[in-house]
Structures are given as structure tokens and as C-alpha cells.
JSON list of C-alpha atoms in Angstrom, two decimals:
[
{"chain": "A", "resi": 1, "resn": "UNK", "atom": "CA", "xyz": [-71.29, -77.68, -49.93]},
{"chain": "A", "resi": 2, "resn": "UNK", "atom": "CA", "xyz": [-74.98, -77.79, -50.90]},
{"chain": "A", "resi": 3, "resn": "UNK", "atom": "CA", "xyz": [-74.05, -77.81, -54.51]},
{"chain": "A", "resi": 4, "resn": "UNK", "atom": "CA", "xyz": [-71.34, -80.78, -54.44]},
{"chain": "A", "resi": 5, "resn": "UNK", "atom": "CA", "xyz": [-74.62, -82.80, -52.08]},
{"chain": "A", "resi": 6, "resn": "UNK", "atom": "CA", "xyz": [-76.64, -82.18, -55.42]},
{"chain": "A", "resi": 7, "resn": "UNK", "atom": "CA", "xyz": [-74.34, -82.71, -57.99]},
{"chain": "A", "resi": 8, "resn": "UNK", "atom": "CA", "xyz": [-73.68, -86.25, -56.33]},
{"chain": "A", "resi": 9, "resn": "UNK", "atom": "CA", "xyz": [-77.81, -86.66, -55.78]},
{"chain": "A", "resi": 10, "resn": "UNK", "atom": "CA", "xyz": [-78.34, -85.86, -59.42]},
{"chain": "A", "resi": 11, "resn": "UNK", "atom": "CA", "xyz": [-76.09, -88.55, -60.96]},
{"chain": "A", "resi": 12, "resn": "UNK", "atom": "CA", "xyz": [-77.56, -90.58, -58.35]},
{"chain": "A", "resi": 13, "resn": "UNK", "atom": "CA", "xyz": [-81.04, -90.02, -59.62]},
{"chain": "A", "resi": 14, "resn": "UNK", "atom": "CA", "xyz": [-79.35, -91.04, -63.24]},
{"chain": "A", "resi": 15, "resn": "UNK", "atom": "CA", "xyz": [-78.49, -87.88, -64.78]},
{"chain": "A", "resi": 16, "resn": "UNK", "atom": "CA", "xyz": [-75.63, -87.90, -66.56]},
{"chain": "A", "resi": 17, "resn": "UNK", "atom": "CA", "xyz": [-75.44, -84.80, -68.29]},
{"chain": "A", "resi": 18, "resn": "UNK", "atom": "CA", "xyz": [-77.09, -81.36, -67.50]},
{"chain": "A", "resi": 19, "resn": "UNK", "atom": "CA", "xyz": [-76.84, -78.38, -69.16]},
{"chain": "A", "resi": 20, "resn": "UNK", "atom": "CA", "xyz": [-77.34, -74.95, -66.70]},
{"chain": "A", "resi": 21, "resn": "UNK", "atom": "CA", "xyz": [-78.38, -71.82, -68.66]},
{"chain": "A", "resi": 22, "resn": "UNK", "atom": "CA", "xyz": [-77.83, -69.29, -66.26]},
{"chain": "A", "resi": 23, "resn": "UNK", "atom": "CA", "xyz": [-75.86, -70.32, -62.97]},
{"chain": "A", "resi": 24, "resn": "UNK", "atom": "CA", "xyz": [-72.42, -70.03, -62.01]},
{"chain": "A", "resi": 25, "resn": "UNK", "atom": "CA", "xyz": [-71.55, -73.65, -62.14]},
{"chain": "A", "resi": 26, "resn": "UNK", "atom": "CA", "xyz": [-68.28, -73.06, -63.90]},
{"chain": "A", "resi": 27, "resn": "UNK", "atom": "CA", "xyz": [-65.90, -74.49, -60.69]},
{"chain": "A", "resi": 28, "resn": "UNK", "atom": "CA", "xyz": [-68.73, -76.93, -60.14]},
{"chain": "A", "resi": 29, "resn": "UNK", "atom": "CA", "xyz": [-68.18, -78.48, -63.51]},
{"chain": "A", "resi": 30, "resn": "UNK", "atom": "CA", "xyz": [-64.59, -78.67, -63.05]},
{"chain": "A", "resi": 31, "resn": "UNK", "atom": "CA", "xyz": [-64.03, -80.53, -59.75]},
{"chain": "A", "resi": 32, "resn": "UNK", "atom": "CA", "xyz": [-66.81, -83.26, -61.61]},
{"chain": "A", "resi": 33, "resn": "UNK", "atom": "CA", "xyz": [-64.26, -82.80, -64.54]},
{"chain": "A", "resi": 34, "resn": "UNK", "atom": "CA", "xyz": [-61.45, -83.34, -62.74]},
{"chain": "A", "resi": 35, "resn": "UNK", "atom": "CA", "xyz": [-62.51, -86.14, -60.37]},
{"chain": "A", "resi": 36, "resn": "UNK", "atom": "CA", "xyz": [-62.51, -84.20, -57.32]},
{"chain": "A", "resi": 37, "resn": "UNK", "atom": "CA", "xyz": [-66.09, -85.24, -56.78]},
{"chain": "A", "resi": 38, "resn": "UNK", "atom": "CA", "xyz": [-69.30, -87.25, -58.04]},
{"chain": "A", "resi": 39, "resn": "UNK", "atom": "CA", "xyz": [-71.70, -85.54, -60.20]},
{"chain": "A", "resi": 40, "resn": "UNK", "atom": "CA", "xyz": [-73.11, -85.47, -63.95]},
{"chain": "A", "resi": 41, "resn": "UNK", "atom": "CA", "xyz": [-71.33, -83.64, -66.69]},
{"chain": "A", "resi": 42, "resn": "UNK", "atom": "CA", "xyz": [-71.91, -80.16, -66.90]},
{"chain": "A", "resi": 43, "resn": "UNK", "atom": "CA", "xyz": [-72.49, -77.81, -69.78]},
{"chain": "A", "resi": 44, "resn": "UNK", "atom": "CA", "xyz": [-73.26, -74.52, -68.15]},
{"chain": "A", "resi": 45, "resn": "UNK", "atom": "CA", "xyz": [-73.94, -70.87, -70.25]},
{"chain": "A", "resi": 46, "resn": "UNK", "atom": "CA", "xyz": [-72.42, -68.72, -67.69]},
{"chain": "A", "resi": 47, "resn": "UNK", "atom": "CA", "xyz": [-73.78, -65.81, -67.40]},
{"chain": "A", "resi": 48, "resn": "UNK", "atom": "CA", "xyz": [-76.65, -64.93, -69.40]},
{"chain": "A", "resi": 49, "resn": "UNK", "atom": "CA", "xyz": [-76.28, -62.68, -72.15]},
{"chain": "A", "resi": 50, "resn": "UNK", "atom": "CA", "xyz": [-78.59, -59.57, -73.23]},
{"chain": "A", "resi": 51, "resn": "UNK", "atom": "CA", "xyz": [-78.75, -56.38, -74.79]},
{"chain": "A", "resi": 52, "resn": "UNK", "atom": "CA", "xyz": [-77.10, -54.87, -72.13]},
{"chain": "A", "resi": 53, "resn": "UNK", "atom": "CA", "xyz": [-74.21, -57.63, -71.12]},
{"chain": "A", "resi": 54, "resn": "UNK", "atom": "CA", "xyz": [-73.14, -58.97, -74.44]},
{"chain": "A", "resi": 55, "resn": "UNK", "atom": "CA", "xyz": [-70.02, -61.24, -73.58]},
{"chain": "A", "resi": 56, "resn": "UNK", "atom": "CA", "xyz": [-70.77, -64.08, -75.69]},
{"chain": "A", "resi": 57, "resn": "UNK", "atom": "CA", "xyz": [-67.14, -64.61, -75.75]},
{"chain": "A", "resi": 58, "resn": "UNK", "atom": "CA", "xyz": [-66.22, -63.85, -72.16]},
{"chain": "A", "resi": 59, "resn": "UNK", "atom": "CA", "xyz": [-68.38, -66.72, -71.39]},
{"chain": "A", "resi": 60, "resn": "UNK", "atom": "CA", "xyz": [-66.93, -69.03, -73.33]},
{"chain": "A", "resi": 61, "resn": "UNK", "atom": "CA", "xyz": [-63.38, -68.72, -72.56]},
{"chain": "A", "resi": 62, "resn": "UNK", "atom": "CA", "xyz": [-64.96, -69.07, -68.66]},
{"chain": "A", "resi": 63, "resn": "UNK", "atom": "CA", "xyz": [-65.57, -73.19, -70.24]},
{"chain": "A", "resi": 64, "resn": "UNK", "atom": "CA", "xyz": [-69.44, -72.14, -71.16]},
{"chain": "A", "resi": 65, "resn": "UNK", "atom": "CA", "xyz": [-70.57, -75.14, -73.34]},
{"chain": "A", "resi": 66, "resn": "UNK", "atom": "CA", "xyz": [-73.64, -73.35, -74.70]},
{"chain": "A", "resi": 67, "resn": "UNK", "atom": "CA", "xyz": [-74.99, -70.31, -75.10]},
{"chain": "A", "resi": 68, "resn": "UNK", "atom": "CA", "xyz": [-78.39, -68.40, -73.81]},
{"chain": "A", "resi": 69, "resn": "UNK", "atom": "CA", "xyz": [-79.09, -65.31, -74.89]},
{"chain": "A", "resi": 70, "resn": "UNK", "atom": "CA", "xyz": [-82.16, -63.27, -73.39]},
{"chain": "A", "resi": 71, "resn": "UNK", "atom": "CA", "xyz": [-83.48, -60.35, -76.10]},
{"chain": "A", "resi": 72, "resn": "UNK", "atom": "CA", "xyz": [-83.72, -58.46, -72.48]},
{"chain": "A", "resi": 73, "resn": "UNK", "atom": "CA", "xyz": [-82.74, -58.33, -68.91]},
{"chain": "A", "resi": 74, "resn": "UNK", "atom": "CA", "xyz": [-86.30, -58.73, -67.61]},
{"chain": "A", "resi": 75, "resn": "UNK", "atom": "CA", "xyz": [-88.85, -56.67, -66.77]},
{"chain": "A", "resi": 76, "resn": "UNK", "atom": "CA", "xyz": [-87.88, -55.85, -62.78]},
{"chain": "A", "resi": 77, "resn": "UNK", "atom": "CA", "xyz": [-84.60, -54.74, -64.46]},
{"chain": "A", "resi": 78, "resn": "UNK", "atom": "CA", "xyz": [-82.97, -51.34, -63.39]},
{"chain": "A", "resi": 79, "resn": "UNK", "atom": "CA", "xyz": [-80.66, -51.70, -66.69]},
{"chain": "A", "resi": 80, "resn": "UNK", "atom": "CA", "xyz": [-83.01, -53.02, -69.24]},
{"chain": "A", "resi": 81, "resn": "UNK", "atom": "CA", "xyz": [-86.61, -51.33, -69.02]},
{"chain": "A", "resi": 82, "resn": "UNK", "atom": "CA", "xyz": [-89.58, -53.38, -70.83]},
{"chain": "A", "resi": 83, "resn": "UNK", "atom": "CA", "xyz": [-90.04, -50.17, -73.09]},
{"chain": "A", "resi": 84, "resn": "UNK", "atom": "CA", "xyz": [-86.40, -49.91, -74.72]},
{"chain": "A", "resi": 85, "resn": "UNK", "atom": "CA", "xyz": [-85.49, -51.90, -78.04]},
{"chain": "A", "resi": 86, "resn": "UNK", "atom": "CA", "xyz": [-84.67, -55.30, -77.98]},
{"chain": "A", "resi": 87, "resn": "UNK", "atom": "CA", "xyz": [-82.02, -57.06, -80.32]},
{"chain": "A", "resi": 88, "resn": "UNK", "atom": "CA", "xyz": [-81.95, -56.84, -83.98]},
{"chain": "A", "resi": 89, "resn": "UNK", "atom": "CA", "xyz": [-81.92, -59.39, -86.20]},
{"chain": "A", "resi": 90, "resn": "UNK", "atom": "CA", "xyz": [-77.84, -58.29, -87.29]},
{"chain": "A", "resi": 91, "resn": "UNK", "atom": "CA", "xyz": [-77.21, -58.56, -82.96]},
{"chain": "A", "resi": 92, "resn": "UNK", "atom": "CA", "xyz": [-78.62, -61.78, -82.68]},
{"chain": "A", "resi": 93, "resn": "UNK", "atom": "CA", "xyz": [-76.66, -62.90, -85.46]},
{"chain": "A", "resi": 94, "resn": "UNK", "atom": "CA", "xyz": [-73.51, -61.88, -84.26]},
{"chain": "A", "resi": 95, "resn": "UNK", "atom": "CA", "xyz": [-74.12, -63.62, -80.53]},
{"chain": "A", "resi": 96, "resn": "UNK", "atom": "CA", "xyz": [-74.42, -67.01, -82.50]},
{"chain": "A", "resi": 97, "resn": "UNK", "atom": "CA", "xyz": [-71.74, -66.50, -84.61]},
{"chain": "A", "resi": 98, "resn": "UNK", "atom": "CA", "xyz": [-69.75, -66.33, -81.74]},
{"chain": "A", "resi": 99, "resn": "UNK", "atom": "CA", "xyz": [-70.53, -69.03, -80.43]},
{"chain": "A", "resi": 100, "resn": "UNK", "atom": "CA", "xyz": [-70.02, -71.33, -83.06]},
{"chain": "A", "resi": 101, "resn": "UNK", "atom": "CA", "xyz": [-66.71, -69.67, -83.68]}
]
């Protein structure tokens, strides 16, 4: 319920187009879509993508409208330690390939 309130405040403020890089605002974006309720359009990343989660694609058939991909999951990650190798150049590639595709 919080998040409909602040979709509605936000267009209200005059935003009429946001873009969330890392939030789960997919059924969010489609109740604005569909009418349902008041807010700004939404292009939201879904989930974000690293070395260890790479579902470029599984976010975009979700209705992601853009992409964010993190070379690491952070360093207070249990998955992704700040010592291991990050992306190469060939991954990185391959992320944005799939996303314009």
C-alpha cells in the first residue's frame, strides 16, 4: 500500500517517468500500466545482475526496460567475496548483447 501512496506522490511531484535499477517494481509498473492506479511510468531492471546471477534475459521477459549490471555482488556478500574475479570484458559483452537483443 505504501508503494501505490508513492507512486501517486511521485507523479504528483511531476515525475513522469522513473527508471528503478534494482527493486521489484515489476507489478507496480503494471497496475500504472494498466490504469489500475496513478503513478509515473516505470522502467524497472529487475533484479540486478552480477557475476554470480547472470539472468539478463530472465529479467527481461519479467517486462525489465533496462538493464544494470554490477561487476560484483558487493562486498558484505556471502556469494561474491571482494577477492574473486570480476567480469571479463567477453561477459560484459554478452550481458549487453542481450539486452539489446
Amino acid at each position: 500500500m505504501r508503494t501505490t501512496k508513492g507512486a501517486t506522490a511521485t507523479l504528483m511531484r511531476g515525475f513522469t517517468s522513473v527508471r528503478d535499477v534494482g527493486g521489484p517494481s515489476f507489478g507496480l509498473k503494471r497496475a500504472i500500466d494498466e490504469g489500475l492506479l496513478a503513478g509515473p511510468r516505470i522502467w524497472p531492471a529487475g533484479a540486478t545482475t552480477s557475476q554470480t546471477f547472470q539472468a539478463v534475459r530472465e529479467q527481461l521477459m519479467k517486462g525489465a526496460g533496462q538493464i544494470r549490471v554490477m561487476a560484483g555482488d558487493g562486498v558484505a556478500s556471502d556469494n561474491d567475496p571482494i577477492d574473486v574475479s570480476q567480469y571479463t570484458e567477453d561477459e560484459l559483452n554478452a550481458a549487453v548483447q542481450a539486452a539489446e537483443a
